[in-house]
Coordinates of C-alpha atoms in Angstrom, one line a residue:
X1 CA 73.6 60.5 73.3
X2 CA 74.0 56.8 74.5
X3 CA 74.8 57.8 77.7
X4 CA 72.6 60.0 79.9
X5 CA 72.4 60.9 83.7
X6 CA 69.5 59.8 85.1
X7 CA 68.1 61.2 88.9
X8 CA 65.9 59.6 90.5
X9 CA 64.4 61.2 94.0
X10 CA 63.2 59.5 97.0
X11 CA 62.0 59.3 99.9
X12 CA 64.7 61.0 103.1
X13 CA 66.7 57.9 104.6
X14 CA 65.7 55.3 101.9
X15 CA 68.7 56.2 99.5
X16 CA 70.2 53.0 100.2
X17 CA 66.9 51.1 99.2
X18 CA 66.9 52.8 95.8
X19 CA 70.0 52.5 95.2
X20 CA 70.2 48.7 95.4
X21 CA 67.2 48.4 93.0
X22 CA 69.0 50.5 90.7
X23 CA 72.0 47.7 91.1
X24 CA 69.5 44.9 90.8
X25 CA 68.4 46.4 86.9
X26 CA 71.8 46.6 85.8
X27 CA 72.7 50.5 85.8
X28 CA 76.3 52.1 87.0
X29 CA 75.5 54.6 90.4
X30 CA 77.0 57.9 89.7
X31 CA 76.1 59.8 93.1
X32 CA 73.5 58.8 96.4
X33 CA 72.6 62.1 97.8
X34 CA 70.0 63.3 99.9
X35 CA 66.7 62.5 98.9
X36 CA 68.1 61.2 95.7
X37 CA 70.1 58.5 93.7
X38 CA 72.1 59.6 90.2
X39 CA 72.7 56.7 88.0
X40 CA 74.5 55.9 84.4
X41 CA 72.2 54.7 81.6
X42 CA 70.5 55.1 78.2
X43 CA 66.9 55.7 76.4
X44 CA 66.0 52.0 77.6
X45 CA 67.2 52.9 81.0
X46 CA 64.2 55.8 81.3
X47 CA 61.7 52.9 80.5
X48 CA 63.1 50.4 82.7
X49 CA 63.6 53.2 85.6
X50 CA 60.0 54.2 84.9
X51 CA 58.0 50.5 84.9
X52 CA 60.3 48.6 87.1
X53 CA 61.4 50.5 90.1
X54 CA 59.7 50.3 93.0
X55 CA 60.9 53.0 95.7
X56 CA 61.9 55.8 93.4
X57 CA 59.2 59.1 93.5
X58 CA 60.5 60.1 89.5
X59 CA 62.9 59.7 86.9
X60 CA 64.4 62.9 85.6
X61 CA 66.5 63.1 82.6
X62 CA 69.8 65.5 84.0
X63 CA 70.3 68.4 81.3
X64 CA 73.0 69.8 83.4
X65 CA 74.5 71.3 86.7
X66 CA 76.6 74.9 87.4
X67 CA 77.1 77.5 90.2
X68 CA 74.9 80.1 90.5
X69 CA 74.6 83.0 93.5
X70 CA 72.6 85.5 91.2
X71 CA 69.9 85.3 89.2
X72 CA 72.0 86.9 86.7
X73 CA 74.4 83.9 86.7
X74 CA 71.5 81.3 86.9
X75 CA 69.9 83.5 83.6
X76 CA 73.3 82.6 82.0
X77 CA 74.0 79.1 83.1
X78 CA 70.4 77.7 82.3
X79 CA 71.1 79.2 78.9
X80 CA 74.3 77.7 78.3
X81 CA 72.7 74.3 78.4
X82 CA 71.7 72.5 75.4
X83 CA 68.0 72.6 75.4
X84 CA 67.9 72.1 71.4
X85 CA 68.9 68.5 72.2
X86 CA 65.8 67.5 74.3
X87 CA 63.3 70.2 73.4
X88 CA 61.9 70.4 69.7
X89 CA 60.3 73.5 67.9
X90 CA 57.0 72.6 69.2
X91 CA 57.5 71.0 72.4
X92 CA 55.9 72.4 75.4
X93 CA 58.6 73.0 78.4
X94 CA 58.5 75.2 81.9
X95 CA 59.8 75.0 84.9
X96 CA 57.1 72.6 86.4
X97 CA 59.1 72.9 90.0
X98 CA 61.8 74.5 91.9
X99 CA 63.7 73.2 95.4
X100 CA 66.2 75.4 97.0
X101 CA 68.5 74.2 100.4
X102 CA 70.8 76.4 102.0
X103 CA 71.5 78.5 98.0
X104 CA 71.4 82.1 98.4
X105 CA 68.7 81.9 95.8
X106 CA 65.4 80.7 97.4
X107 CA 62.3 81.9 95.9
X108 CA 61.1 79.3 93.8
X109 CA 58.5 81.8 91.3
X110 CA 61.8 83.7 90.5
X111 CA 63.9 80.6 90.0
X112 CA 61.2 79.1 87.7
X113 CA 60.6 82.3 85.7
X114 CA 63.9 83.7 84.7
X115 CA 65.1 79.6 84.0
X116 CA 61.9 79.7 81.2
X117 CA 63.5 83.0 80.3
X118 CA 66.8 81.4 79.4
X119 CA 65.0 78.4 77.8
X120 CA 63.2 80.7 75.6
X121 CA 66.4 82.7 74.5
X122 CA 68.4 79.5 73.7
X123 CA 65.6 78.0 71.7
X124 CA 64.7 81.1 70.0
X125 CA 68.3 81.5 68.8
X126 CA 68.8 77.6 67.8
X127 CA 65.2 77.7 65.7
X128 CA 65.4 81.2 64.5
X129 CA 61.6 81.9 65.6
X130 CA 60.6 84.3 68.5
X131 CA 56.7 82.7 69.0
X132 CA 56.9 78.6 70.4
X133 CA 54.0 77.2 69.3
X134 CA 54.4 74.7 72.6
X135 CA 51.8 72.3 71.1
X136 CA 53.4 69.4 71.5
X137 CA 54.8 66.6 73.5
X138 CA 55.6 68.2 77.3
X139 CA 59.0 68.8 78.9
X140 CA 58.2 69.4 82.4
X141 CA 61.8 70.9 84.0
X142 CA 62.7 70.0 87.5
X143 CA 65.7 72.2 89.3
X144 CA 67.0 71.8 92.6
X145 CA 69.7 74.4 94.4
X146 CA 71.9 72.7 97.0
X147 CA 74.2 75.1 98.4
X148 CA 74.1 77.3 95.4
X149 CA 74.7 74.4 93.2
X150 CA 72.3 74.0 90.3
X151 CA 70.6 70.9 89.5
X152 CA 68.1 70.7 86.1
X153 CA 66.9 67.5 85.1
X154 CA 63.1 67.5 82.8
X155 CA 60.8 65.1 84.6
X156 CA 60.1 61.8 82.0
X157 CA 57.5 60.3 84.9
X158 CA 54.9 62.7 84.6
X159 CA 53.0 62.2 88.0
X160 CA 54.7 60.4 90.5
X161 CA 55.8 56.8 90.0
X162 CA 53.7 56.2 93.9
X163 CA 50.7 56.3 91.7
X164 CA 50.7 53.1 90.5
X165 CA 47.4 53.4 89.4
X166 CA 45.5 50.5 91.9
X167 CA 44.9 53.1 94.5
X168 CA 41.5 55.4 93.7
X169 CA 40.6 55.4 97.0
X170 CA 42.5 55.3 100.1
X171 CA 42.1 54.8 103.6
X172 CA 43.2 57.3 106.3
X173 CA 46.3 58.4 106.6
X174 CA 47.8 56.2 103.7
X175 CA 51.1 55.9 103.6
X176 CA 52.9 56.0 99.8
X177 CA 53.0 53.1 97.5
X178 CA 57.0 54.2 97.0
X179 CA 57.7 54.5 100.6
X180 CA 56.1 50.9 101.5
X181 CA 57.9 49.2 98.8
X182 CA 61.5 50.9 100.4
X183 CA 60.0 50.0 104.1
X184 CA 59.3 46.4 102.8
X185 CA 62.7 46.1 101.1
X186 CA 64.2 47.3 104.4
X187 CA 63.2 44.0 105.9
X188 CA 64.2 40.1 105.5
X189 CA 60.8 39.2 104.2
X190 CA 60.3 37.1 101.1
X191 CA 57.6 35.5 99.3
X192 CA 57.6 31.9 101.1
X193 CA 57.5 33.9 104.5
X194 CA 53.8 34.9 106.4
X195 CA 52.8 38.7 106.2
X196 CA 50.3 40.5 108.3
X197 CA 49.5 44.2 108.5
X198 CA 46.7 44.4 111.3
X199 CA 46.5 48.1 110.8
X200 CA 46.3 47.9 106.4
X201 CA 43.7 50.6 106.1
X202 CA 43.7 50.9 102.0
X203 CA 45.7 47.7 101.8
X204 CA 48.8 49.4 100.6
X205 CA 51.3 46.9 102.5
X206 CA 49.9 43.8 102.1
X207 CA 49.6 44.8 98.2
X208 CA 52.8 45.9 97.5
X209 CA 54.0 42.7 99.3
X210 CA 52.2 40.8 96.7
X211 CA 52.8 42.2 94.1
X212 CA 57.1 41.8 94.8
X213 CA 55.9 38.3 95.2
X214 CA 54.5 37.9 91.8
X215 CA 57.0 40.4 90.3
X216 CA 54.4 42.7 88.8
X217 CA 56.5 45.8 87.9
X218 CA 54.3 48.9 89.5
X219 CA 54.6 51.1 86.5
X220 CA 53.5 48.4 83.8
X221 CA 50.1 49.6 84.0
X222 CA 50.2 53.7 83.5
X223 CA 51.7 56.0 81.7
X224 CA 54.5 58.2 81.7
X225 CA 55.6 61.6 80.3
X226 CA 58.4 60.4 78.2
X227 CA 56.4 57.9 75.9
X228 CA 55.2 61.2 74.0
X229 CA 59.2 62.0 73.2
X230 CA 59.6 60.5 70.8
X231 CA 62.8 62.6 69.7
X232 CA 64.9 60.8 72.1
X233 CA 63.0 57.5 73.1
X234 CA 61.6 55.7 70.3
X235 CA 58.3 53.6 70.9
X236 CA 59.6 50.3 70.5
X237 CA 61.4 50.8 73.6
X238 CA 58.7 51.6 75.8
X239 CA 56.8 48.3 74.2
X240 CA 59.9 46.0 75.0
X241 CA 59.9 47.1 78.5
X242 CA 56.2 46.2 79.4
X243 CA 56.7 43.0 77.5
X244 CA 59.7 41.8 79.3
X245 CA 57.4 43.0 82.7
X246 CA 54.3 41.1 81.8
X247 CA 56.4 37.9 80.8
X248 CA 58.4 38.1 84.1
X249 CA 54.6 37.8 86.3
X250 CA 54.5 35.0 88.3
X251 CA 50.7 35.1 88.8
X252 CA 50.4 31.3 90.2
X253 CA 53.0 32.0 93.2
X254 CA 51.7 30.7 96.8
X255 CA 51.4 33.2 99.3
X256 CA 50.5 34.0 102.9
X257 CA 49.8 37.8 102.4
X258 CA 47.0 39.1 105.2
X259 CA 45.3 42.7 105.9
X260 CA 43.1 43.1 108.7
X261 CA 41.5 46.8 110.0
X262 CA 38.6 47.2 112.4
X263 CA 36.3 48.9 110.1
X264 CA 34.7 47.0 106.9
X265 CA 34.2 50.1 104.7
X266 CA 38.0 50.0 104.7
X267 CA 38.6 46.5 104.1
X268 CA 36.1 46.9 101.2
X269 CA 38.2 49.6 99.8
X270 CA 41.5 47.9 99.9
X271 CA 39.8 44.4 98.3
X272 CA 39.0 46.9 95.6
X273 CA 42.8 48.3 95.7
X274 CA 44.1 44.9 95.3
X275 CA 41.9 44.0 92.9
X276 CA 43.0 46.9 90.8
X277 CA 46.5 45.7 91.3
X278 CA 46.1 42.0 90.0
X279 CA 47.0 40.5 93.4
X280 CA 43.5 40.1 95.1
X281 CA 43.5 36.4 94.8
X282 CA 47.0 36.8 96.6
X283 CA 45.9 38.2 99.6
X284 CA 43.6 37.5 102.5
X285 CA 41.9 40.8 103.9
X286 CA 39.7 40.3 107.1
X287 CA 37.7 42.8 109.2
X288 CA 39.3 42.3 112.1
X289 CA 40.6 43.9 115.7
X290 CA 44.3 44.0 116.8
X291 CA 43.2 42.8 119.6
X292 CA 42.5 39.4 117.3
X293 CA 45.8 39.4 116.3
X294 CA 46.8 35.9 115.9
X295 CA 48.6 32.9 113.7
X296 CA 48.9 29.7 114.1
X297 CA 52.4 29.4 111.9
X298 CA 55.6 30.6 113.4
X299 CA 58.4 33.1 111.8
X300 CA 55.6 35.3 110.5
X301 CA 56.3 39.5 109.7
X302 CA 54.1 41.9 111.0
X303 CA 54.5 45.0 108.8
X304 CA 52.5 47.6 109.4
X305 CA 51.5 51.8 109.7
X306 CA 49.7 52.2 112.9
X307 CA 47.2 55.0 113.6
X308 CA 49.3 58.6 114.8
X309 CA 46.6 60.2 116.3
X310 CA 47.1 63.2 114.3
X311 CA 43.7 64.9 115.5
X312 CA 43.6 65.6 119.5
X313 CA 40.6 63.3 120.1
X314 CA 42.3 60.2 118.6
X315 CA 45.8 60.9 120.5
X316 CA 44.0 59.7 123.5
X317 CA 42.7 56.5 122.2
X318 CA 46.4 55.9 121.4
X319 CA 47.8 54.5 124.5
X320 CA 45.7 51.2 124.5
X321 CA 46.0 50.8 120.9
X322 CA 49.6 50.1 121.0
X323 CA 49.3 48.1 123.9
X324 CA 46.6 45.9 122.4
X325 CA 48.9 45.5 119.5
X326 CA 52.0 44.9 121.6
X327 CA 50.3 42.0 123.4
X328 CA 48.9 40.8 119.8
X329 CA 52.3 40.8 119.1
X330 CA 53.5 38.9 122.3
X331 CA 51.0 35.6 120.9
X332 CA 52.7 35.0 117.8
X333 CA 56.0 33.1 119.1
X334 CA 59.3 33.8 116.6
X335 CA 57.6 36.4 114.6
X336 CA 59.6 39.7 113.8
X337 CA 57.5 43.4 113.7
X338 CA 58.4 46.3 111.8
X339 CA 55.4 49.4 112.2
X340 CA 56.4 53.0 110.8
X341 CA 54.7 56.0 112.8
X342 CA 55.4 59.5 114.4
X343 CA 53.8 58.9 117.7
X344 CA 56.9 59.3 120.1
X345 CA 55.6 56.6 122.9
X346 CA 55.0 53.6 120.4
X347 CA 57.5 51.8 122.2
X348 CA 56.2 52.4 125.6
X349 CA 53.3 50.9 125.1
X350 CA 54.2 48.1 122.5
X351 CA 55.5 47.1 125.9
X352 CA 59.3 46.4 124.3
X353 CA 62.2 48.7 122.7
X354 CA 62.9 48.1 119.2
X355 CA 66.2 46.5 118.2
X356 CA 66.4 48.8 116.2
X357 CA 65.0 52.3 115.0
X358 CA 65.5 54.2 111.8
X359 CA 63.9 58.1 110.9
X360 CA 62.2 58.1 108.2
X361 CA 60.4 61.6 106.7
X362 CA 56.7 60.4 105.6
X363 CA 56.7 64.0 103.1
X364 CA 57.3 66.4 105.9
X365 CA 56.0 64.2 109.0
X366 CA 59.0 62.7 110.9
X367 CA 58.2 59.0 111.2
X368 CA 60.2 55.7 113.0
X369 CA 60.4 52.7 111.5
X370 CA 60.6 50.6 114.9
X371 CA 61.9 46.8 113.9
X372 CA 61.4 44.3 116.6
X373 CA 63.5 41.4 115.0
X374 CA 62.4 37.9 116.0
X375 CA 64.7 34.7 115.3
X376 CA 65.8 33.2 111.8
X377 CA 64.1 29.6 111.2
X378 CA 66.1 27.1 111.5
X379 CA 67.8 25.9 108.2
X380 CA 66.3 23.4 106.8
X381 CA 62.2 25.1 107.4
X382 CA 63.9 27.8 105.1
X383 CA 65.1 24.8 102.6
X384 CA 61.7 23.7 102.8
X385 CA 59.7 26.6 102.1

């Protein structure tokens, strides 16, 4: 088995984001879908996957893919694949979630049931017992159905690699820790350039920004299903991996990382948040308007994830809001924006059209990511920064 399909799933439009990061550590693309990126790899690629990428939602280990328009066929095809080789006599396995798109067989309790069924059959034949004990490590199976064709990979993240484990508390309407990373990645920023989310609410921007900076790997500090299977992934591997991440910190790295938000209980919250993440001393957070918004340095970013106005009473507040911000904006000379959100008159009242506009899905909330591009610096402030 030295060479496994791996799936990872992501966010809708950010494909291309993942699939670059996959690239960057080394791995051979086999497919970018929808919502999802299949790569080549090995038992130290789930590891890597796992700790080091920073836009993928999971890492599922493929078993196998068939046809299926009945549940009679998909009783027959799950069984045909071989579960002996992942599951062992005592492992603990079901179908922890089932996705069906345009397949003729939709309903997800029937899909998950009669796929256990099949498990059970094959297993029961292979290990000649009719009882599973299932008191061991877990093998949580994941299946998606794409016009009737079958997907089944078992889930080696456990909960969702957006859970980095910085964020206890979070601000309102937080956006994912996955789907900044990707929206970040989308943009030219880098570590010598100025950041400033004037809307950071739990800090998850500005953090994520600083912790690409310093090149902490967001899984390095949680765990993950897969460290328990140790029938197909020995320890050592999992050890190597958060080695190679710790020694690849560069904590000492110089920064221009800023978070403001209008209300101090939040700004509290997201000190805490960073502080969690290792990267407090990296960033400035500040109670602060968007009406303030304001820098003395030129060819700054402004990333950010305005308010929606999701509840009636704060739609109306929205207006002014994004005008305040556009004319925030208008101060800082040669700086670029980039602000994700679902409310359809954002550019109206930022007072400018974006250059350019890309649909995002925020889970099922359609969002914008509006990018106002300002002007590269001229060559030789790059070579100096």
């Amino acid at each position: 088995m030295d060479k496994i399909e791996l799936i990872a799933p992501c966010h809708f439009g950010l494909e291309a984001v993942l699939k670059r990061e996959i690239l960057d550590l080394g791995y051979e693309i086999a497919r970018v879908e929808d919502g999802r990126v299949t790569f080549y790899g090995d038992a130290e690629a789930v590891c890597y996957a796992n700790i080091f990428l920073r836009t993928a939602e999971r890492i599922l280990w493929k078993v196998g893919s068939f046809r299926a328009v009945t549940f009679e066929e998909l009783f027959e095809r799950t069984r045909e694949l071989p579960w002996e080789t992942f599951i062992p006599r005592n492992g603990k396995f079901w179908v922890t979630k089932a996705a069906s798109v345009k397949s003729k067989l939709f309903s997800p309790s029937d899909i998950q049931s009669i796929m256990k069924r099949a498990m059970v059959r094959r297993l029961a034949n292979h290990y000649g017992i009719e009882h599973f004990p299932e008191d061991g490590a877990p093998y949580p199976v994941r299946v998606f159905l794409m016009k009737d064709e079958v997907t089944v990979g078992i889930d080696t993240s456990g909960v969702s690699l957006h859970k980095r484990g910085y964020r206890e508390v979070s601000g309102k309407a937080p956006i994912t820790e996955t789907l900044a990373a990707a929206l970040i990645m989308l943009t030219p920023w880098r570590r010598e350039r100025i950041l400033v989310d004037p809307f950071c609410g739990s800090g998850t921007f500005p953090i994520e920004a600083a912790m690409m900076a310093a090149d902490i790997a967001p899984g390095m500090n949680r765990s993950f299903t897969a460290e328990k299977w140790t029938n197909l992934i020995p320890k050592r591997l999992w050890y190597d991996a958060v080695e190679e991440a710790g020694d690849r910190i560069r904590d000492n790295v110089e920064v221009d990382i800023q978070g403001y938000d209008v209300e101090r209980s939040v700004i509290r919250i997201a000190r805490r948040n960073a502080k969690e993440a290792g990267v407090e001393h990296l960033i400035h957070f500040q109670e602060r308007d968007v009406r303030e918004l304001n820098h003395p340095k030129k060819f700054g970013f402004v990333i950010t994830n305005p308010p929606y106005g999701e509840r009636l009473e704060e739609k109306a507040a929205l207006p002014e809001l994004y005008r305040a911000f556009g004319e925030g904006f208008c101060r800082l000379d040669s700086w670029s924006a980039y602000m994700i959100t679902s409310y359809e008159e954002a550019e109206k009242y930022f007072g400018r059209k974006a250059d350019k506009n890309r649909k995002i899905y925020n889970g099922m909330l359609k969002t914008y990511f509006y990018q106002f591009q300002g002007p590269k610096p001229p060559k030789r402030t790059r070579d100096a920064v």
